[in-house]
PDB file of C-alpha atoms in Angstrom:
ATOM      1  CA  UNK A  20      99.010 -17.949  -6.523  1.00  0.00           C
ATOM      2  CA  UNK A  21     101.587 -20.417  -7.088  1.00  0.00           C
ATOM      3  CA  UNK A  22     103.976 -19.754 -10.020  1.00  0.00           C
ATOM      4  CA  UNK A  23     104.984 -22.629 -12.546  1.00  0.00           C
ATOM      5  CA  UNK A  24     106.445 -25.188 -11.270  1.00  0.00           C
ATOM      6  CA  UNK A  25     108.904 -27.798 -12.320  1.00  0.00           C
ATOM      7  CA  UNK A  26     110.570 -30.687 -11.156  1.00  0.00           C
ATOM      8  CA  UNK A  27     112.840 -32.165 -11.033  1.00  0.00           C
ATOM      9  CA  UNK A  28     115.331 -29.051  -9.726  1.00  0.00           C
ATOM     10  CA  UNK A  29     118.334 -30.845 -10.260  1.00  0.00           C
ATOM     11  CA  UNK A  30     118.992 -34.109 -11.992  1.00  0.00           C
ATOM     12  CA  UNK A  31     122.412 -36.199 -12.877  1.00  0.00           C
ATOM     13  CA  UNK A  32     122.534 -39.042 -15.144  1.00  0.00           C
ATOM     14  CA  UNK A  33     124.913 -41.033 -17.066  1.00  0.00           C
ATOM     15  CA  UNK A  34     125.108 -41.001 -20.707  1.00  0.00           C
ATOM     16  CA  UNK A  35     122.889 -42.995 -22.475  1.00  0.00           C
ATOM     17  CA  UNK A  36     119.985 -42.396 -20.150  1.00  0.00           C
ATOM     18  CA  UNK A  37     116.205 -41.163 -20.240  1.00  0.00           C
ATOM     19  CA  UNK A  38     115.588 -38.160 -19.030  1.00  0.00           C
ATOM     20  CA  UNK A  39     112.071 -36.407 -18.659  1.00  0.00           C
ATOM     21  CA  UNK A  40     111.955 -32.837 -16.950  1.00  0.00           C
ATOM     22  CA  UNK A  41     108.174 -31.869 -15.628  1.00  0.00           C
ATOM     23  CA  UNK A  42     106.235 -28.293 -16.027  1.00  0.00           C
ATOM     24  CA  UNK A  43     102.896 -27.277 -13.920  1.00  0.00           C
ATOM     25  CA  UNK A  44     102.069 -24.136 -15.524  1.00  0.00           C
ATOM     26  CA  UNK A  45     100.189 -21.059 -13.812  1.00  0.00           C
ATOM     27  CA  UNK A  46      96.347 -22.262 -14.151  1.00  0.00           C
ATOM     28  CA  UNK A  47      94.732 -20.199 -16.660  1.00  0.00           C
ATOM     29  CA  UNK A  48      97.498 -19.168 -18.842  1.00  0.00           C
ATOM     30  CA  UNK A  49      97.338 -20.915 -22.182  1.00  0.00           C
ATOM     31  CA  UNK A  50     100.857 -20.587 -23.791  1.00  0.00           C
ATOM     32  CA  UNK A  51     103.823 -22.894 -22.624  1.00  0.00           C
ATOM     33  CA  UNK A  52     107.466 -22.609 -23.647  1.00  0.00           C
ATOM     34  CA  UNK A  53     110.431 -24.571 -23.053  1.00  0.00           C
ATOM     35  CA  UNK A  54     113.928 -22.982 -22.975  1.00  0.00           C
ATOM     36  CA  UNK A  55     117.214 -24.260 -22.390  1.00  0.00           C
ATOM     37  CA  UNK A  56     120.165 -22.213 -21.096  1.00  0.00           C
ATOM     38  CA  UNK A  57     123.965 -22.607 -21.223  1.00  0.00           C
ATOM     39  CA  UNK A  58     126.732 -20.651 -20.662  1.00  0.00           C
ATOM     40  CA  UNK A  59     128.038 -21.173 -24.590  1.00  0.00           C
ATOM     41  CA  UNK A  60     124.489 -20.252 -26.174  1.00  0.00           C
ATOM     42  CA  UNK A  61     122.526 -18.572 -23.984  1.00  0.00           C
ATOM     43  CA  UNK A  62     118.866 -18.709 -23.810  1.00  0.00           C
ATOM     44  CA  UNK A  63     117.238 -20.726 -26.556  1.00  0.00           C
ATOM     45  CA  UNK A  64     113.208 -21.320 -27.016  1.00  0.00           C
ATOM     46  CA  UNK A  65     113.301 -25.291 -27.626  1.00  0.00           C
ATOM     47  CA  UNK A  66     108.996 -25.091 -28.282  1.00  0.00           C
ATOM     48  CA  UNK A  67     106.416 -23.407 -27.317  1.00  0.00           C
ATOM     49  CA  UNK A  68     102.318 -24.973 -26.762  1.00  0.00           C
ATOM     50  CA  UNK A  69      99.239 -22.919 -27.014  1.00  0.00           C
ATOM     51  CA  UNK A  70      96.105 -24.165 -25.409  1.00  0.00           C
ATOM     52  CA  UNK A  71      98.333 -28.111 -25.567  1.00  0.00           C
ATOM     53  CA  UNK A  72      99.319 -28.096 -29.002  1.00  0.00           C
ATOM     54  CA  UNK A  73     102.912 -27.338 -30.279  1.00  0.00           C
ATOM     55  CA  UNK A  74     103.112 -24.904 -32.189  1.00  0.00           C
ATOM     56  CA  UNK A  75     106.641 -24.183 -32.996  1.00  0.00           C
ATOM     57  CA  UNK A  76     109.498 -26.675 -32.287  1.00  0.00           C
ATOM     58  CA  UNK A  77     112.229 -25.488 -34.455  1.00  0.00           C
ATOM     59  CA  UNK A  78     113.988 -25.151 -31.364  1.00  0.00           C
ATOM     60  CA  UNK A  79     114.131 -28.519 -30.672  1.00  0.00           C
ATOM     61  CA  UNK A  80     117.967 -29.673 -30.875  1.00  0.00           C
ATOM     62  CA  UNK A  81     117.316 -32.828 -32.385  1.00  0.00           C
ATOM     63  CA  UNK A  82     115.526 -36.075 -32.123  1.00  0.00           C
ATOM     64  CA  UNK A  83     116.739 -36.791 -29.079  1.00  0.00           C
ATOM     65  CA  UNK A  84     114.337 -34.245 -27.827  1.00  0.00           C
ATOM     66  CA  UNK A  85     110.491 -34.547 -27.628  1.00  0.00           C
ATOM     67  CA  UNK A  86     108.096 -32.731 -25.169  1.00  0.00           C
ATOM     68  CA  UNK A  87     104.400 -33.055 -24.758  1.00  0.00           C
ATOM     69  CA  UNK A  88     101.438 -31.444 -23.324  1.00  0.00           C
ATOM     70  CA  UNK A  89      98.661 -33.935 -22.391  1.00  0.00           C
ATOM     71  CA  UNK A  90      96.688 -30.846 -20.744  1.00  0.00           C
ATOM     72  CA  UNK A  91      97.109 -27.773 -19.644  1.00  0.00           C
ATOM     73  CA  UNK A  92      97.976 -28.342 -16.197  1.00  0.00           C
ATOM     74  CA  UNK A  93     100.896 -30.358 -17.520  1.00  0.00           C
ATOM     75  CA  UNK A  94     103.924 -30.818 -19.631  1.00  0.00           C
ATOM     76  CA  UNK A  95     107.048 -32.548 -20.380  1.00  0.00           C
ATOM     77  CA  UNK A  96     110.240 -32.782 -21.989  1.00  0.00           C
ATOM     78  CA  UNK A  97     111.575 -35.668 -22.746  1.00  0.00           C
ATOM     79  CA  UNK A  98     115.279 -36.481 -23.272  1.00  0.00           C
ATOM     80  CA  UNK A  99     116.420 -39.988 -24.828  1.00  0.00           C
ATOM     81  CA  UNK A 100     119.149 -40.834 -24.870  1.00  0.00           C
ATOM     82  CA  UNK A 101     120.502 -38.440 -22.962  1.00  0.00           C
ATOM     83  CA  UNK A 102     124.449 -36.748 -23.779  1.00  0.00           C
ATOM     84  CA  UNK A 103     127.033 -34.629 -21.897  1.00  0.00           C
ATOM     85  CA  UNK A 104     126.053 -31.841 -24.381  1.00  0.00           C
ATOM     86  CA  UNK A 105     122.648 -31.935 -23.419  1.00  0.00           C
ATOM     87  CA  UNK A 106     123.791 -30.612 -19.442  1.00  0.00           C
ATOM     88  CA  UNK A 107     122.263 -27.493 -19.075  1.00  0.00           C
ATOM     89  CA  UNK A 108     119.538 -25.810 -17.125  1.00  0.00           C
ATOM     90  CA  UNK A 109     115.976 -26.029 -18.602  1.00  0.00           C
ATOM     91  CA  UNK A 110     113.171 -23.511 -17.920  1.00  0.00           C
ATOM     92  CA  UNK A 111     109.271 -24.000 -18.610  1.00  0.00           C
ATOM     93  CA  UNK A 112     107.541 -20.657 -18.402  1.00  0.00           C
ATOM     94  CA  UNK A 113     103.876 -19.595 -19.428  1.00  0.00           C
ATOM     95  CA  UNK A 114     102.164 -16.819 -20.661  1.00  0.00           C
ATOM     96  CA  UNK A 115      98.446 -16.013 -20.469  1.00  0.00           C
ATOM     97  CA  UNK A 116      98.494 -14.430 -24.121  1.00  0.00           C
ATOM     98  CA  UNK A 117     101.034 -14.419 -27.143  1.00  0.00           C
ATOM     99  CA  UNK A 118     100.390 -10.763 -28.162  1.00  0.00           C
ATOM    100  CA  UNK A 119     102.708  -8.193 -27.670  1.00  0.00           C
ATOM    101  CA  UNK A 120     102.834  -7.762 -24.006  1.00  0.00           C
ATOM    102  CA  UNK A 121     105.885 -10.418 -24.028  1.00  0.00           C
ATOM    103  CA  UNK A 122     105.498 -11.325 -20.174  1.00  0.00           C
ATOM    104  CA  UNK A 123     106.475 -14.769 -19.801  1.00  0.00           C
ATOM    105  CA  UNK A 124     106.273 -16.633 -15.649  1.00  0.00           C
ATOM    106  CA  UNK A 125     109.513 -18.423 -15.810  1.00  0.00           C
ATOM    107  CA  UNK A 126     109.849 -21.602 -13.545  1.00  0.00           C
ATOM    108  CA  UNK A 127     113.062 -22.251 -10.585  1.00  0.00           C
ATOM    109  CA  UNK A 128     114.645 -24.475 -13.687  1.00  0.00           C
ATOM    110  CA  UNK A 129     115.755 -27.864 -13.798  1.00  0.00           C
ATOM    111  CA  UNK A 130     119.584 -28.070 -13.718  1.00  0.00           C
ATOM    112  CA  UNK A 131     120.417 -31.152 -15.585  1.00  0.00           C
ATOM    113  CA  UNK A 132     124.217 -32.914 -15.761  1.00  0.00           C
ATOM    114  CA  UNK A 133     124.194 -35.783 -18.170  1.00  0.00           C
ATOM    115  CA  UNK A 134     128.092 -37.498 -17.392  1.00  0.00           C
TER     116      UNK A 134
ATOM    117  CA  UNK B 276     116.477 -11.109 -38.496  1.00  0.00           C
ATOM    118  CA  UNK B 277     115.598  -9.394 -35.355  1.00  0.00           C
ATOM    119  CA  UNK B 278     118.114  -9.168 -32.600  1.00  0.00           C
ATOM    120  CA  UNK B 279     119.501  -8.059 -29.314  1.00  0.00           C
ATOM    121  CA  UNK B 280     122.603  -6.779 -28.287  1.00  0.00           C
ATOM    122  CA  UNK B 281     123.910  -6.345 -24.895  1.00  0.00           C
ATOM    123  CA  UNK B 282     126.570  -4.982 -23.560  1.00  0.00           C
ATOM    124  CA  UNK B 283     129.074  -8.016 -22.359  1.00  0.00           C
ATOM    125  CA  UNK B 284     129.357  -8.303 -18.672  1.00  0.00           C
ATOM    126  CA  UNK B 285     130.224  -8.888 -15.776  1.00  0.00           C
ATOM    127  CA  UNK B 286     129.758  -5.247 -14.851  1.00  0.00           C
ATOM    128  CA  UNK B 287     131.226  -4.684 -11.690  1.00  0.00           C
ATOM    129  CA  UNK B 288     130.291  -1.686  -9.054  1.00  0.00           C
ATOM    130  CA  UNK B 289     130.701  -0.747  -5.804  1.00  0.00           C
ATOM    131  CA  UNK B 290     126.872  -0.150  -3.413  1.00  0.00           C
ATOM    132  CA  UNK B 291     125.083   3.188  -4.559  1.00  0.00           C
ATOM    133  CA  UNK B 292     126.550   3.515  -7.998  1.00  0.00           C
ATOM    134  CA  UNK B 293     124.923   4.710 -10.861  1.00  0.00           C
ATOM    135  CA  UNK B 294     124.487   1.728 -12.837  1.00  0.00           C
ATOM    136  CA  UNK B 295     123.785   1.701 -16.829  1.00  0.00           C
ATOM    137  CA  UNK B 296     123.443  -1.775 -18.943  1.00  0.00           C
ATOM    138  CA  UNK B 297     123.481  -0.552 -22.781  1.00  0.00           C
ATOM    139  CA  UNK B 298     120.887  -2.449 -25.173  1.00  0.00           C
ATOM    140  CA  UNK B 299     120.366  -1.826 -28.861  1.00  0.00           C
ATOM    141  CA  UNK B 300     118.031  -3.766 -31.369  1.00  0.00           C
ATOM    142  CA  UNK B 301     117.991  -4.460 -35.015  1.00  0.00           C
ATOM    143  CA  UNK B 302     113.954  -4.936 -36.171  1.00  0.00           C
ATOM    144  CA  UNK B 303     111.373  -4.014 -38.661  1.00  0.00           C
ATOM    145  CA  UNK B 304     107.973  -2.507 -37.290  1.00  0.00           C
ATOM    146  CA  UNK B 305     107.951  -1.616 -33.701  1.00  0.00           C
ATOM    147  CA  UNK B 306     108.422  -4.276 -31.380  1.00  0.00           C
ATOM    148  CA  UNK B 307     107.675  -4.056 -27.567  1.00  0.00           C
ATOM    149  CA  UNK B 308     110.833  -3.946 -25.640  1.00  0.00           C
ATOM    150  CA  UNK B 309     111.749  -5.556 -22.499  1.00  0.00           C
ATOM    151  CA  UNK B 310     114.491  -6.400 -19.655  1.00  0.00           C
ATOM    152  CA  UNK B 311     114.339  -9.099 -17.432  1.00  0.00           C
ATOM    153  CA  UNK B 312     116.211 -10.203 -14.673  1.00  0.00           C
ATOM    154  CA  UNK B 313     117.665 -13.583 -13.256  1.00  0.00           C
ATOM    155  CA  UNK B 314     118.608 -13.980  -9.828  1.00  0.00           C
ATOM    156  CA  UNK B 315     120.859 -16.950  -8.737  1.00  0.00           C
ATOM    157  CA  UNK B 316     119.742 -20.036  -9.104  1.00  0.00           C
ATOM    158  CA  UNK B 317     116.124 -18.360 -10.269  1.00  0.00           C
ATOM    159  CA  UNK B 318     114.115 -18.067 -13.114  1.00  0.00           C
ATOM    160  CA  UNK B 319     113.667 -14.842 -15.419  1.00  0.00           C
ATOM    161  CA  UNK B 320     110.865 -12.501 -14.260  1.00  0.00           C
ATOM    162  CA  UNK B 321     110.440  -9.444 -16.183  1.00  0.00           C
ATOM    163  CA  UNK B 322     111.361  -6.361 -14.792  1.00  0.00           C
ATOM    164  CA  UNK B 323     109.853  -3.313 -16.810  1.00  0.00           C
ATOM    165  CA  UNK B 324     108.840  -3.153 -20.316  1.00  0.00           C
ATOM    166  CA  UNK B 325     107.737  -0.193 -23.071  1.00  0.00           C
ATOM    167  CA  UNK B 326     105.451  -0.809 -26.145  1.00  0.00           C
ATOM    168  CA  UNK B 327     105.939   2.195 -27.820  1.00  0.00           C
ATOM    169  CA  UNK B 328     108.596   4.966 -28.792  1.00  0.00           C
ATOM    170  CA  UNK B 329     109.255   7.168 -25.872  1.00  0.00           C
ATOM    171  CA  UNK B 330     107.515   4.873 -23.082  1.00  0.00           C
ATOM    172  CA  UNK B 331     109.889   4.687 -20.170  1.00  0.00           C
ATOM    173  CA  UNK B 332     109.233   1.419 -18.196  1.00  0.00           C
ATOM    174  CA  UNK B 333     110.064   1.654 -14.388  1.00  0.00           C
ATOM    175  CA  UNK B 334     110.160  -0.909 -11.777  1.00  0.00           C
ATOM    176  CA  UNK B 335     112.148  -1.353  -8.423  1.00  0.00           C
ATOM    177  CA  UNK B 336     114.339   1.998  -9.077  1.00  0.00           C
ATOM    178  CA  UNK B 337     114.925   0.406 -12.927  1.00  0.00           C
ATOM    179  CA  UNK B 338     113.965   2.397 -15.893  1.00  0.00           C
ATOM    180  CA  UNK B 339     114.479   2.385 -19.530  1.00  0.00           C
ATOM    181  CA  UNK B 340     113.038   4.461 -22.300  1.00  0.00           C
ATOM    182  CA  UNK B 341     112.264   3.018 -26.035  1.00  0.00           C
ATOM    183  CA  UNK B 342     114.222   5.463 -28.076  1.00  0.00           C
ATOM    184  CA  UNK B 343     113.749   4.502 -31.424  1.00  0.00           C
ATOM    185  CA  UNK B 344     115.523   7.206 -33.555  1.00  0.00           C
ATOM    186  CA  UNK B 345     118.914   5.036 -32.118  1.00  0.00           C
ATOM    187  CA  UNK B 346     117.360   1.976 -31.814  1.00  0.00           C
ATOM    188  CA  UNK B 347     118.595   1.577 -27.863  1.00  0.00           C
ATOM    189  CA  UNK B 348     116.387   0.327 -24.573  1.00  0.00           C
ATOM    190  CA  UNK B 349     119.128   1.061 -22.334  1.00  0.00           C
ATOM    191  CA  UNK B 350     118.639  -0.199 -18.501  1.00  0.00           C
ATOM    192  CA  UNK B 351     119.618   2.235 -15.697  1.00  0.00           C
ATOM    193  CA  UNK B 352     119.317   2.696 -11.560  1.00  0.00           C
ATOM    194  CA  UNK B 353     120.309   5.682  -9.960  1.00  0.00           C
ATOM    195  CA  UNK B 354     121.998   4.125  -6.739  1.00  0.00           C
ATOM    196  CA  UNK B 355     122.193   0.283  -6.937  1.00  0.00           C
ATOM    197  CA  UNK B 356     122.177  -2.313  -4.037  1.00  0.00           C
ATOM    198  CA  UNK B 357     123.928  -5.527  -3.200  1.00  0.00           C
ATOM    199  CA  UNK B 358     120.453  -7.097  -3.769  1.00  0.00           C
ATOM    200  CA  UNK B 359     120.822  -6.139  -7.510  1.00  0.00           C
ATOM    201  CA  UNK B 360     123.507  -8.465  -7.964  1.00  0.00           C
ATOM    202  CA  UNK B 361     121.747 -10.428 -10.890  1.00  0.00           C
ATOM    203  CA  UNK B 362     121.807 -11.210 -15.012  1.00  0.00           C
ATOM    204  CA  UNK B 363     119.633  -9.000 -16.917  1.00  0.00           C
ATOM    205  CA  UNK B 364     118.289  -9.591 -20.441  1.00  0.00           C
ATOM    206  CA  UNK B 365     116.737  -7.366 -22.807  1.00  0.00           C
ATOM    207  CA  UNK B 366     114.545  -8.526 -25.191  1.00  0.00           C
ATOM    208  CA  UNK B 367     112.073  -7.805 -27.933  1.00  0.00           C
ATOM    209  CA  UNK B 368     109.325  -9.195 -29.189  1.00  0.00           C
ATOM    210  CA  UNK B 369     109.158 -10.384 -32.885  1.00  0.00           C
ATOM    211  CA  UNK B 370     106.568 -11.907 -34.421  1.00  0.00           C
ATOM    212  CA  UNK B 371     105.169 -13.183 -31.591  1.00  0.00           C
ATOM    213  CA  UNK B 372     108.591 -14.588 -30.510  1.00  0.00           C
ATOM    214  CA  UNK B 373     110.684 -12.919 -27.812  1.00  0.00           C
ATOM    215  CA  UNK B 374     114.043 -12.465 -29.100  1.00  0.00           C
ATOM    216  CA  UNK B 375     116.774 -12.192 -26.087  1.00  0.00           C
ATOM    217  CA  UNK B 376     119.869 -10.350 -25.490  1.00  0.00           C
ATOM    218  CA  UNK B 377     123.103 -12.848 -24.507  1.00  0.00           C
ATOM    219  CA  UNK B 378     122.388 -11.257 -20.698  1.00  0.00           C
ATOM    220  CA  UNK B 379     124.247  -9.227 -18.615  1.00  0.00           C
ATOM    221  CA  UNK B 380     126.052 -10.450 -15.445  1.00  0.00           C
ATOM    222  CA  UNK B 381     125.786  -7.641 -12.740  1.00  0.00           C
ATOM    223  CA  UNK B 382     128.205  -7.415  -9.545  1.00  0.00           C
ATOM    224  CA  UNK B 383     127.625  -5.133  -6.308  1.00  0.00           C
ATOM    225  CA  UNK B 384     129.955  -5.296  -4.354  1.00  0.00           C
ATOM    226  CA  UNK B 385     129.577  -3.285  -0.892  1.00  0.00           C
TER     227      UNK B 385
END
């Protein structure tokens, strides 16, 4: 089976520019989550989908930030415009259930460096 | 609120070592307990978890028991390999949330 998958695996941009990082989650699993990951802070849950609608985005840094899942074979996070603080790697993963078995299918990453 | 506390890393050991990562948690009820593990330029996958006081979770040589009278889901591996070289997280889940440990960087060195 493949696992999630997301694209792009590495992106630079300038400052000032869109940015929109892609998520294929494992086929039949029905929670998404979006983390980010830096060396300052770690591993932080940005939002988090069940069955395509968000259910939790307190995460989300700021404004700047959006993500969206159109269906469940597909989501998206959305960076504009885009700033140096925002370099980091970001990681989709799914789940098939939100109970307490806490086994999330993380994704390569997408290494972003905004300049 | 919940949390996670890790030892801070890099732990550093030479091939075949005995190999302890220390994890303690602050929570209310019983959370299920986890650690994962990141290899370079990978994703997390999870490595072993326990639901319940006393479970030991096992996986590739890894274990760790939930010990709840001192709060601790400490990671450990008899005789590690170069191939271990990795971060590893421990986490809990909270309310439906995982909660993660900062992650612990770990070096074999041959």
């Amino acid at each position: 089976d493949a696992g999630v998958i997301q694209s792009p695996r590495h992106e630079v941009t300038e400052m000032g520019q869109e940015v929109t990082l892609r998520c294929k989650p494992i086929s039949g699993h029905d929670y998404l989550f979006w983390y980010r990951q830096t060396m300052m802070r770690g591993l932080e849950l940005l939002i988090y989908f069940n069955n395509n609608v968000p259910i939790d985005d307190s995460g989300m840094p700021e404004d700047r930030f959006s993500a969206k899942m159109p269906n469940a074979s597909f989501s998206t996070l959305k960076i504009q415009p885009s700033e140096p603080r925002d370099s980091a790697v970001y990681f989709c993963a799914s789940s098939p259930y939100r109970d307490r078995s806490g086994e999330l299918f993380f994704g390569e990453g997408s290494r972003l460096t905004v300049l | 609120g919940d949390s996670v506390t890790q030892m801070e890393g890099p732990v550093t050991l030479s091939e075949e070592a005995f190999l302890t990562i220390n994890c303690t948690y602050t929570a209310t009820g019983y959370p299920s307990l986890f650690w994962y593990v990141q290899y370079p330029g990978e994703g997390l996958q999870l490595l072993l978890k326990a639901t319940k006081a006393d479970d030991k979770g096992s996986n590739k040589g890894f274990e760790a028991t939930y010990r709840k009278e001192t709060t601790s889901f400490h990671l450990e591996k008899g005789s590690v390999q170069v191939s271990d070289s990795a971060v590893y997280f421990c986490a809990l889940n909270s309310n439906y949330q995982l909660i993660w440990g900062a992650g612990t960087k770990l070096i074999i060195k041959p």
